[in-house]
Amino acid sequence: MEVKNKNNMRMILYILLLVVVFSIIFFIFKIEISNEKLEKNNVGFVDENTILPTPDRIIYKNINNEYIIINSGTSAYTKIYSELYNRITNTIEGKVYSEDEISQMQNQGSFIEFDYNSKSKNYVFMLEEKEIGIIKRFSDSGQVIQTSLTNKDKLIKKIDTVTKDISTKCDFVTEYNYNSENRLSKVETNLNLSQTKVTEVYQKVIEYNEDDYNSILTKLNFKANQEMPKIDFSKQSVVVTVSRYEIKEIKKNIGNIKYELGKFLDEYIVNIFIVSKVVNTNCIYFNTNTEELNVSEFSINNNKNGVEYYVQDGKYYANINNTKTEILSIETASDIAEEEAKKEKYQYQGWKSEFYSGKSENESTSGELILGLDDISRLAHWRAEWQNAEYEGKIMWKIRLFDKNDPLTSLYIYVDAINGEIIGAGDSSD
């Protein structure tokens, strides 16, 4: 009987031990499954809610210091994106590095950078840094969002394999920066420059057309103080900038070009910046502070006889014969024109005309600054019998006055922009 009880007790202990063991195994398995699901759910997420955005292009710097551009739509692009997407897990908000510090790291080792035109800030995948895996760029810095990349050696071999057939390999470091010795008094329309977000700064990016490049140099009368390099448009791009501001510094990285603008100038300077196609010329930024310059208004006049002017510290200026010259304000010219319009000789209609400017009605004044008579003035508005002085070579305000008694009748008074003299007048009516 005693032996039987011992056997029963032993059996119970065995059963309890098995229950404990299986319980431990079950809980370990459950934790592993939970972790695996968590890791799987986090793959490709660069923060809690954002999947790694597909870039406009991928830049790879290999161990030979060669920069390779991988464009979207290619098999290499798809494979590289997939490889890196699957290596993003458990992102953090890590250390922040300055733009210069990131550039230094990139100069020292190989990396992959996802470059975007507008969708997002760039992501940099460091392939040789020990404590940095992925950096998310900001405007002037970048933050570590992952401290390592899994299987870096295997990753590098795969990237080298998929990019081996891309023949164009670029140099990122080389750049050329030239300012023309000749300046411009105005921006001509035949230059086909685009107005940037900064008023009085114009640009044109030339990606491939060497004839276009040579043509614009001729139109700009560009003169450098040293020999210009021969450009390889398969690997380099040209940024032409015409600026009323001093260009103090130009900084580039893979994702953009930044212009540091300085003091306001009397004339336009012309700059040629030649960079590697590794640099994204779709993203160009300007840093300036117009408030410090006290420049409150610019006028851009693309007419043949049009003259550009600006307002600085409340005074109006124009560039006349390459000299910054103070002129009458458009408000003062409007007052002079309204006073002139009271004269009897301007009562040329069959009714009593009452001429007024926008200024007297608390509206914007209708007027433009011109040099001599433009074609519209000479052929459609100007009346020889109202001429008081020579108009050739004169900077004039052409002020339009409206008739209160007939909305289709207008009087144009031409006011010398320097001394306020009435040069002449014209009209239009239906």
One Martini backbone bead per residue (centre of mass of N, CA, C, O) as a GRO file, in nm:
protein
  430
    1MET     BB    1   0.058   0.063  -0.021
    2GLU     BB    2   0.303   0.249   0.008
    3VAL     BB    3   0.409   0.215  -0.284
    4LYS     BB    4   0.158   0.326  -0.428
    5ASN     BB    5   0.169   0.613  -0.308
    6LYS     BB    6   0.444   0.686  -0.424
    7ASN     BB    7   0.369   0.659  -0.722
    8ASN     BB    8   0.147   0.871  -0.722
    9MET     BB    9   0.323   1.107  -0.631
   10ARG     BB   10   0.520   1.091  -0.867
   11MET     BB   11   0.310   1.141  -1.089
   12ILE     BB   12   0.217   1.419  -0.996
   13LEU     BB   13   0.492   1.558  -1.020
   14TYR     BB   14   0.527   1.511  -1.322
   15ILE     BB   15   0.278   1.661  -1.412
   16LEU     BB   16   0.351   1.934  -1.287
   17LEU     BB   17   0.615   1.968  -1.441
   18LEU     BB   18   0.492   1.961  -1.725
   19VAL     BB   19   0.309   2.205  -1.687
   20VAL     BB   20   0.533   2.408  -1.632
   21VAL     BB   21   0.696   2.368  -1.889
   22PHE     BB   22   0.465   2.427  -2.093
   23SER     BB   23   0.406   2.709  -1.984
   24ILE     BB   24   0.678   2.833  -2.047
   25ILE     BB   25   0.681   2.772  -2.350
   26PHE     BB   26   0.422   2.926  -2.417
   27PHE     BB   27   0.514   3.209  -2.320
   28ILE     BB   28   0.762   3.232  -2.499
   29PHE     BB   29   0.613   3.198  -2.769
   30LYS     BB   30   0.422   3.438  -2.733
   31ILE     BB   31   0.640   3.657  -2.717
   32GLU     BB   32   0.774   3.602  -2.992
   33ILE     BB   33   0.523   3.653  -3.162
   34SER     BB   34   0.478   3.942  -3.066
   35ASN     BB   35   0.755   4.053  -3.159
   36GLU     BB   36   0.727   3.975  -3.456
   37LYS     BB   37   0.478   4.146  -3.511
   38LEU     BB   38   0.596   4.417  -3.425
   39GLU     BB   39   0.831   4.418  -3.627
   40LYS     BB   40   0.659   4.386  -3.881
   41ASN     BB   41   0.486   4.649  -3.834
   42ASN     BB   42   0.759   4.841  -3.838
   43VAL     BB   43   0.823   4.802  -4.117
   44GLY     BB   44   0.892   5.108  -4.289
   45PHE     BB   45   0.882   5.296  -4.036
   46VAL     BB   46   0.979   5.640  -3.951
   47ASP     BB   47   0.720   5.641  -3.780
   48GLU     BB   48   0.419   5.582  -3.648
   49ASN     BB   49   0.268   5.681  -3.952
   50THR     BB   50   0.526   5.651  -4.155
   51ILE     BB   51   0.613   5.558  -4.453
   52LEU     BB   52   0.857   5.519  -4.660
   53PRO     BB   53   0.919   5.727  -4.898
   54THR     BB   54   0.930   5.761  -5.226
   55PRO     BB   55   1.168   5.859  -5.426
   56ASP     BB   56   1.291   6.037  -5.700
   57ARG     BB   57   1.579   5.943  -5.597
   58ILE     BB   58   1.902   5.770  -5.584
   59ILE     BB   59   2.200   5.789  -5.382
   60TYR     BB   60   2.527   5.637  -5.439
   61LYS     BB   61   2.810   5.580  -5.229
   62ASN     BB   62   3.092   5.425  -5.267
   63ILE     BB   63   3.411   5.305  -5.178
   64ASN     BB   64   3.522   5.481  -5.447
   65ASN     BB   65   3.376   5.768  -5.450
   66GLU     BB   66   3.113   5.704  -5.612
   67TYR     BB   67   2.842   5.855  -5.780
   68ILE     BB   68   2.506   5.723  -5.798
   69ILE     BB   69   2.225   5.744  -6.012
   70ILE     BB   70   1.889   5.643  -5.921
   71ASN     BB   71   1.614   5.607  -6.097
   72SER     BB   72   1.304   5.595  -6.140
   73GLY     BB   73   1.180   5.287  -6.289
   74THR     BB   74   1.396   5.096  -6.196
   75SER     BB   75   1.525   4.805  -6.078
   76ALA     BB   76   1.730   4.925  -5.881
   77TYR     BB   77   1.536   5.102  -5.727
   78THR     BB   78   1.344   4.880  -5.622
   79LYS     BB   79   1.558   4.709  -5.469
   80ILE     BB   80   1.667   4.931  -5.277
   81TYR     BB   81   1.407   5.011  -5.141
   82SER     BB   82   1.338   4.730  -5.030
   83GLU     BB   83   1.591   4.685  -4.857
   84LEU     BB   84   1.545   4.944  -4.672
   85TYR     BB   85   1.259   4.902  -4.578
   86ASN     BB   86   1.333   4.621  -4.423
   87ARG     BB   87   1.547   4.797  -4.218
   88ILE     BB   88   1.301   4.929  -4.070
   89THR     BB   89   1.314   4.950  -3.708
   90ASN     BB   90   1.250   5.100  -3.436
   91THR     BB   91   1.226   5.405  -3.419
   92ILE     BB   92   1.379   5.719  -3.334
   93GLU     BB   93   1.482   6.011  -3.130
   94GLY     BB   94   1.776   6.122  -3.184
   95LYS     BB   95   2.043   6.261  -3.276
   96VAL     BB   96   2.155   6.585  -3.372
   97TYR     BB   97   2.278   6.708  -3.682
   98SER     BB   98   2.444   6.895  -3.873
   99GLU     BB   99   2.501   6.961  -4.196
  100ASP     BB  100   2.813   6.951  -4.173
  101GLU     BB  101   2.831   6.677  -4.026
  102ILE     BB  102   2.697   6.511  -4.247
  103SER     BB  103   2.897   6.582  -4.472
  104GLN     BB  104   3.145   6.460  -4.333
  105MET     BB  105   3.041   6.169  -4.325
  106GLN     BB  106   3.003   6.146  -4.636
  107ASN     BB  107   3.303   6.201  -4.712
  108GLN     BB  108   3.417   5.939  -4.547
  109GLY     BB  109   3.169   5.762  -4.659
  110SER     BB  110   2.930   5.546  -4.728
  111PHE     BB  111   2.600   5.581  -4.899
  112ILE     BB  112   2.242   5.646  -4.884
  113GLU     BB  113   2.009   5.862  -5.069
  114PHE     BB  114   1.693   5.999  -5.034
  115ASP     BB  115   1.541   6.195  -5.290
  116TYR     BB  116   1.347   6.506  -5.286
  117ASN     BB  117   1.150   6.760  -5.421
  118SER     BB  118   0.868   6.770  -5.201
  119LYS     BB  119   0.758   6.537  -5.009
  120SER     BB  120   1.045   6.525  -4.846
  121LYS     BB  121   1.286   6.462  -4.652
  122ASN     BB  122   1.575   6.326  -4.640
  123TYR     BB  123   1.740   6.003  -4.648
  124VAL     BB  124   2.013   5.855  -4.458
  125PHE     BB  125   2.231   5.571  -4.524
  126MET     BB  126   2.467   5.445  -4.324
  127LEU     BB  127   2.760   5.222  -4.400
  128GLU     BB  128   3.011   5.322  -4.171
  129GLU     BB  129   2.863   5.382  -3.920
  130LYS     BB  130   2.835   5.263  -3.593
  131GLU     BB  131   2.584   5.472  -3.457
  132ILE     BB  132   2.458   5.499  -3.762
  133GLY     BB  133   2.190   5.442  -3.986
  134ILE     BB  134   1.959   5.680  -3.978
  135ILE     BB  135   1.879   5.994  -4.145
  136LYS     BB  136   1.675   6.277  -4.097
  137ARG     BB  137   1.616   6.548  -4.265
  138PHE     BB  138   1.640   6.893  -4.249
  139SER     BB  139   1.707   7.204  -4.331
  140ASP     BB  140   1.990   7.222  -4.112
  141SER     BB  141   1.955   6.908  -4.044
  142GLY     BB  142   1.966   6.590  -3.845
  143GLN     BB  143   1.809   6.274  -3.746
  144VAL     BB  144   1.826   6.001  -3.564
  145ILE     BB  145   1.620   5.688  -3.627
  146GLN     BB  146   1.876   5.485  -3.652
  147THR     BB  147   2.168   5.308  -3.528
  148SER     BB  148   2.119   5.070  -3.746
  149LEU     BB  149   2.210   4.810  -3.986
  150THR     BB  150   2.136   4.522  -4.122
  151ASN     BB  151   2.358   4.362  -4.295
  152LYS     BB  152   2.572   4.552  -4.442
  153ASP     BB  153   2.745   4.372  -4.624
  154LYS     BB  154   2.506   4.253  -4.782
  155LEU     BB  155   2.394   4.522  -4.880
  156ILE     BB  156   2.640   4.624  -5.041
  157LYS     BB  157   2.649   4.388  -5.241
  158LYS     BB  158   2.370   4.439  -5.363
  159ILE     BB  159   2.416   4.732  -5.458
  160ASP     BB  160   2.659   4.670  -5.641
  161THR     BB  161   2.507   4.476  -5.827
  162VAL     BB  162   2.263   4.675  -5.924
  163THR     BB  163   2.496   4.913  -6.017
  164LYS     BB  164   2.713   4.802  -6.228
  165ASP     BB  165   2.549   4.906  -6.505
  166ILE     BB  166   2.605   5.197  -6.417
  167SER     BB  167   2.810   5.418  -6.587
  168THR     BB  168   2.736   5.680  -6.440
  169LYS     BB  169   2.990   5.855  -6.260
  170CYS     BB  170   3.018   6.095  -6.007
  171ASP     BB  171   3.120   6.412  -5.895
  172PHE     BB  172   3.057   6.613  -5.608
  173VAL     BB  173   3.276   6.829  -5.524
  174THR     BB  174   3.285   6.970  -5.783
  175GLU     BB  175   3.299   7.331  -5.845
  176TYR     BB  176   3.160   7.641  -5.994
  177ASN     BB  177   3.218   8.006  -5.929
  178TYR     BB  178   3.078   8.289  -6.108
  179ASN     BB  179   3.134   8.636  -6.168
  180SER     BB  180   3.056   8.894  -6.345
  181GLU     BB  181   3.197   9.196  -6.453
  182ASN     BB  182   2.919   9.234  -6.565
  183ARG     BB  183   2.635   9.434  -6.548
  184LEU     BB  184   2.283   9.503  -6.486
  185SER     BB  185   2.008   9.728  -6.522
  186LYS     BB  186   1.835   9.490  -6.655
  187VAL     BB  187   1.580   9.249  -6.737
  188GLU     BB  188   1.551   9.070  -7.006
  189THR     BB  189   1.325   8.871  -7.184
  190ASN     BB  190   1.541   8.704  -7.369
  191LEU     BB  191   1.653   8.526  -7.121
  192ASN     BB  192   1.442   8.337  -6.983
  193LEU     BB  193   1.379   8.400  -6.688
  194SER     BB  194   1.299   8.317  -6.357
  195GLN     BB  195   1.111   8.396  -6.100
  196THR     BB  196   1.156   8.398  -5.783
  197LYS     BB  197   1.071   8.423  -5.446
  198VAL     BB  198   1.271   8.656  -5.495
  199THR     BB  199   1.276   8.965  -5.553
  200GLU     BB  200   1.519   9.028  -5.798
  201VAL     BB  201   1.542   8.709  -5.864
  202TYR     BB  202   1.696   8.513  -6.120
  203GLN     BB  203   1.652   8.197  -6.312
  204LYS     BB  204   1.852   7.921  -6.467
  205VAL     BB  205   1.837   7.581  -6.562
  206ILE     BB  206   2.099   7.377  -6.707
  207GLU     BB  207   2.117   7.036  -6.804
  208TYR     BB  208   2.193   6.981  -7.148
  209ASN     BB  209   2.218   7.260  -7.313
  210GLU     BB  210   2.486   7.405  -7.462
  211ASP     BB  211   2.358   7.623  -7.645
  212ASP     BB  212   2.202   7.764  -7.421
  213TYR     BB  213   2.449   7.840  -7.256
  214ASN     BB  214   2.601   8.011  -7.471
  215SER     BB  215   2.369   8.210  -7.527
  216ILE     BB  216   2.342   8.337  -7.238
  217LEU     BB  217   2.629   8.442  -7.217
  218THR     BB  218   2.597   8.642  -7.450
  219LYS     BB  219   2.347   8.804  -7.346
  220LEU     BB  220   2.508   8.875  -7.066
  221ASN     BB  221   2.803   8.944  -7.110
  222PHE     BB  222   3.000   8.733  -7.000
  223LYS     BB  223   3.274   8.800  -6.756
  224ALA     BB  224   3.554   8.645  -6.657
  225ASN     BB  225   3.863   8.625  -6.458
  226GLN     BB  226   3.850   8.333  -6.594
  227GLU     BB  227   3.854   8.035  -6.718
  228MET     BB  228   3.622   7.840  -6.844
  229PRO     BB  229   3.483   7.544  -6.826
  230LYS     BB  230   3.422   7.241  -6.941
  231ILE     BB  231   3.106   7.094  -6.993
  232ASP     BB  232   2.946   6.799  -6.859
  233PHE     BB  233   2.609   6.731  -6.915
  234SER     BB  234   2.608   6.431  -6.797
  235LYS     BB  235   2.732   6.551  -6.491
  236GLN     BB  236   2.626   6.854  -6.528
  237SER     BB  237   2.513   7.172  -6.401
  238VAL     BB  238   2.344   7.497  -6.455
  239VAL     BB  239   2.331   7.808  -6.266
  240VAL     BB  240   2.151   8.100  -6.336
  241THR     BB  241   2.207   8.427  -6.181
  242VAL     BB  242   1.998   8.719  -6.126
  243SER     BB  243   2.093   8.984  -5.894
  244ARG     BB  244   2.021   9.249  -5.653
  245TYR     BB  245   2.200   9.073  -5.480
  246GLU     BB  246   2.430   8.971  -5.290
  247ILE     BB  247   2.649   8.685  -5.310
  248LYS     BB  248   2.793   8.530  -5.040
  249GLU     BB  249   2.673   8.221  -5.068
  250ILE     BB  250   2.718   7.870  -5.174
  251LYS     BB  251   2.529   7.576  -5.094
  252LYS     BB  252   2.565   7.217  -5.107
  253ASN     BB  253   2.365   6.929  -5.163
  254ILE     BB  254   2.186   6.673  -5.268
  255GLY     BB  255   1.893   6.825  -5.212
  256ASN     BB  256   2.042   7.124  -5.248
  257ILE     BB  257   2.043   7.488  -5.285
  258LYS     BB  258   2.211   7.769  -5.117
  259TYR     BB  259   2.146   8.119  -5.086
  260GLU     BB  260   2.337   8.392  -4.969
  261LEU     BB  261   2.212   8.705  -4.911
  262GLY     BB  262   2.273   9.045  -4.928
  263LYS     BB  263   2.303   9.332  -5.035
  264PHE     BB  264   2.174   9.589  -5.199
  265LEU     BB  265   2.182   9.681  -5.540
  266ASP     BB  266   2.211   9.888  -5.823
  267GLU     BB  267   2.267   9.615  -5.967
  268TYR     BB  268   2.303   9.334  -6.154
  269ILE     BB  269   2.412   9.023  -6.095
  270VAL     BB  270   2.617   8.751  -6.237
  271ASN     BB  271   2.575   8.392  -6.199
  272ILE     BB  272   2.781   8.089  -6.210
  273PHE     BB  273   2.676   7.748  -6.134
  274ILE     BB  274   2.866   7.445  -6.113
  275VAL     BB  275   2.729   7.110  -6.094
  276SER     BB  276   2.646   6.821  -6.000
  277LYS     BB  277   2.389   6.586  -6.061
  278VAL     BB  278   2.362   6.507  -5.762
  279VAL     BB  279   2.234   6.771  -5.747
  280ASN     BB  280   1.931   6.929  -5.661
  281THR     BB  281   1.787   7.173  -5.886
  282ASN     BB  282   1.479   7.177  -5.774
  283CYS     BB  283   1.623   7.282  -5.494
  284ILE     BB  284   1.603   7.629  -5.424
  285TYR     BB  285   1.745   7.859  -5.187
  286PHE     BB  286   1.685   8.163  -4.982
  287ASN     BB  287   1.880   8.399  -4.785
  288THR     BB  288   1.707   8.683  -4.643
  289ASN     BB  289   1.668   9.046  -4.533
  290THR     BB  290   1.468   9.305  -4.627
  291GLU     BB  291   1.433   9.471  -4.365
  292GLU     BB  292   1.733   9.560  -4.341
  293LEU     BB  293   1.707   9.723  -4.628
  294ASN     BB  294   1.436   9.888  -4.666
  295VAL     BB  295   1.273   9.717  -4.886
  296SER     BB  296   0.925   9.750  -5.002
  297GLU     BB  297   0.960   9.787  -5.329
  298PHE     BB  298   0.890   9.651  -5.656
  299SER     BB  299   0.944   9.700  -6.014
  300ILE     BB  300   0.837   9.516  -6.305
  301ASN     BB  301   0.945   9.602  -6.646
  302ASN     BB  302   0.899   9.447  -6.976
  303ASN     BB  303   0.904   9.671  -7.142
  304LYS     BB  304   1.092   9.825  -7.369
  305ASN     BB  305   1.065  10.119  -7.192
  306GLY     BB  306   1.101  10.005  -6.925
  307VAL     BB  307   1.140  10.087  -6.568
  308GLU     BB  308   1.295  10.008  -6.288
  309TYR     BB  309   1.193  10.012  -5.939
  310TYR     BB  310   1.241  10.132  -5.591
  311VAL     BB  311   1.187  10.111  -5.232
  312GLN     BB  312   1.387  10.308  -4.996
  313ASP     BB  313   1.317  10.451  -4.715
  314GLY     BB  314   1.062  10.584  -4.890
  315LYS     BB  315   1.230  10.592  -5.157
  316TYR     BB  316   1.282  10.649  -5.497
  317TYR     BB  317   1.444  10.423  -5.742
  318ALA     BB  318   1.680  10.428  -6.018
  319ASN     BB  319   1.860  10.303  -6.297
  320ILE     BB  320   2.083  10.553  -6.430
  321ASN     BB  321   2.349  10.507  -6.595
  322ASN     BB  322   2.455  10.314  -6.359
  323THR     BB  323   2.277  10.489  -6.143
  324LYS     BB  324   2.164  10.574  -5.847
  325THR     BB  325   1.833  10.730  -5.861
  326GLU     BB  326   1.631  10.969  -5.760
  327ILE     BB  327   1.274  10.981  -5.759
  328LEU     BB  328   0.966  11.022  -5.802
  329SER     BB  329   0.685  10.947  -5.686
  330ILE     BB  330   0.383  10.826  -5.784
  331GLU     BB  331   0.222  11.021  -5.604
  332THR     BB  332   0.347  11.286  -5.699
  333ALA     BB  333   0.288  11.248  -6.001
  334SER     BB  334  -0.020  11.237  -5.961
  335ASP     BB  335  -0.056  11.524  -5.853
  336ILE     BB  336   0.059  11.668  -6.101
  337ALA     BB  337  -0.143  11.547  -6.307
  338GLU     BB  338  -0.407  11.656  -6.181
  339GLU     BB  339  -0.332  11.954  -6.208
  340GLU     BB  340  -0.291  11.954  -6.518
  341ALA     BB  341  -0.592  11.848  -6.594
  342LYS     BB  342  -0.736  12.138  -6.535
  343LYS     BB  343  -0.687  12.226  -6.804
  344GLU     BB  344  -0.861  12.332  -7.084
  345LYS     BB  345  -0.714  12.158  -7.317
  346TYR     BB  346  -0.851  11.877  -7.198
  347GLN     BB  347  -1.139  11.968  -7.331
  348TYR     BB  348  -1.218  11.745  -7.595
  349GLN     BB  349  -1.496  11.693  -7.531
  350GLY     BB  350  -1.864  11.725  -7.527
  351TRP     BB  351  -1.783  11.738  -7.223
  352LYS     BB  352  -1.728  11.751  -6.887
  353SER     BB  353  -1.425  11.680  -6.756
  354GLU     BB  354  -1.314  11.458  -6.471
  355PHE     BB  355  -1.004  11.413  -6.356
  356TYR     BB  356  -0.855  11.109  -6.212
  357SER     BB  357  -0.703  10.923  -5.970
  358GLY     BB  358  -0.660  10.664  -5.760
  359LYS     BB  359  -0.557  10.832  -5.519
  360SER     BB  360  -0.823  11.016  -5.487
  361GLU     BB  361  -0.986  10.717  -5.440
  362ASN     BB  362  -0.817  10.513  -5.268
  363GLU     BB  363  -0.631  10.395  -5.491
  364SER     BB  364  -0.444  10.275  -5.722
  365THR     BB  365  -0.207  10.386  -5.924
  366SER     BB  366  -0.189  10.457  -6.272
  367GLY     BB  367   0.147  10.361  -6.355
  368GLU     BB  368   0.463  10.423  -6.537
  369LEU     BB  369   0.803  10.362  -6.605
  370ILE     BB  370   0.980  10.549  -6.861
  371LEU     BB  371   1.183  10.556  -7.166
  372GLY     BB  372   1.038  10.739  -7.325
  373LEU     BB  373   0.854  10.623  -7.593
  374ASP     BB  374   0.644  10.396  -7.645
  375ASP     BB  375   0.452  10.253  -7.879
  376ILE     BB  376   0.179  10.305  -7.746
  377SER     BB  377   0.217  10.602  -7.691
  378ARG     BB  378   0.293  10.704  -7.980
  379LEU     BB  379   0.035  10.567  -8.139
  380ALA     BB  380  -0.223  10.595  -7.914
  381HIS     BB  381  -0.172  10.865  -7.708
  382TRP     BB  382  -0.009  11.074  -7.828
  383ARG     BB  383   0.003  11.446  -7.841
  384ALA     BB  384   0.167  11.689  -8.003
  385GLU     BB  385   0.003  11.953  -7.894
  386TRP     BB  386   0.096  11.864  -7.577
  387GLN     BB  387   0.384  11.930  -7.604
  388ASN     BB  388   0.668  12.065  -7.395
  389ALA     BB  389   0.900  11.840  -7.429
  390GLU     BB  390   1.153  11.637  -7.448
  391TYR     BB  391   1.148  11.265  -7.452
  392GLU     BB  392   1.418  11.180  -7.520
  393GLY     BB  393   1.579  11.015  -7.257
  394LYS     BB  394   1.337  11.017  -7.058
  395ILE     BB  395   1.226  10.989  -6.733
  396MET     BB  396   0.886  10.871  -6.691
  397TRP     BB  397   0.565  10.933  -6.586
  398LYS     BB  398   0.276  10.740  -6.664
  399ILE     BB  399  -0.036  10.888  -6.610
  400ARG     BB  400  -0.356  10.771  -6.537
  401LEU     BB  401  -0.669  10.924  -6.616
  402PHE     BB  402  -1.006  10.959  -6.521
  403ASP     BB  403  -1.347  10.990  -6.616
  404LYS     BB  404  -1.630  11.049  -6.434
  405ASN     BB  405  -1.826  11.090  -6.711
  406ASP     BB  406  -1.629  10.857  -6.861
  407PRO     BB  407  -1.500  10.534  -6.861
  408LEU     BB  408  -1.365  10.560  -7.174
  409THR     BB  409  -1.193  10.800  -7.059
  410SER     BB  410  -0.845  10.906  -7.103
  411LEU     BB  411  -0.557  11.052  -6.938
  412TYR     BB  412  -0.211  11.129  -7.024
  413ILE     BB  413   0.063  11.199  -6.809
  414TYR     BB  414   0.396  11.328  -6.858
  415VAL     BB  415   0.647  11.291  -6.604
  416ASP     BB  416   0.923  11.397  -6.480
  417ALA     BB  417   1.106  11.196  -6.253
  418ILE     BB  418   1.306  11.427  -6.148
  419ASN     BB  419   1.140  11.740  -6.175
  420GLY     BB  420   0.815  11.741  -6.270
  421GLU     BB  421   0.786  11.784  -6.558
  422ILE     BB  422   0.590  11.849  -6.834
  423ILE     BB  423   0.607  11.679  -7.136
  424GLY     BB  424   0.304  11.558  -7.174
  425ALA     BB  425   0.019  11.416  -7.368
  426GLY     BB  426  -0.277  11.199  -7.369
  427ASP     BB  427  -0.522  10.967  -7.519
  428SER     BB  428  -0.838  10.780  -7.458
  429SER     BB  429  -1.126  10.662  -7.659
  430ASP     BB  430  -1.487  10.545  -7.744
   0.00000   0.00000   0.00000
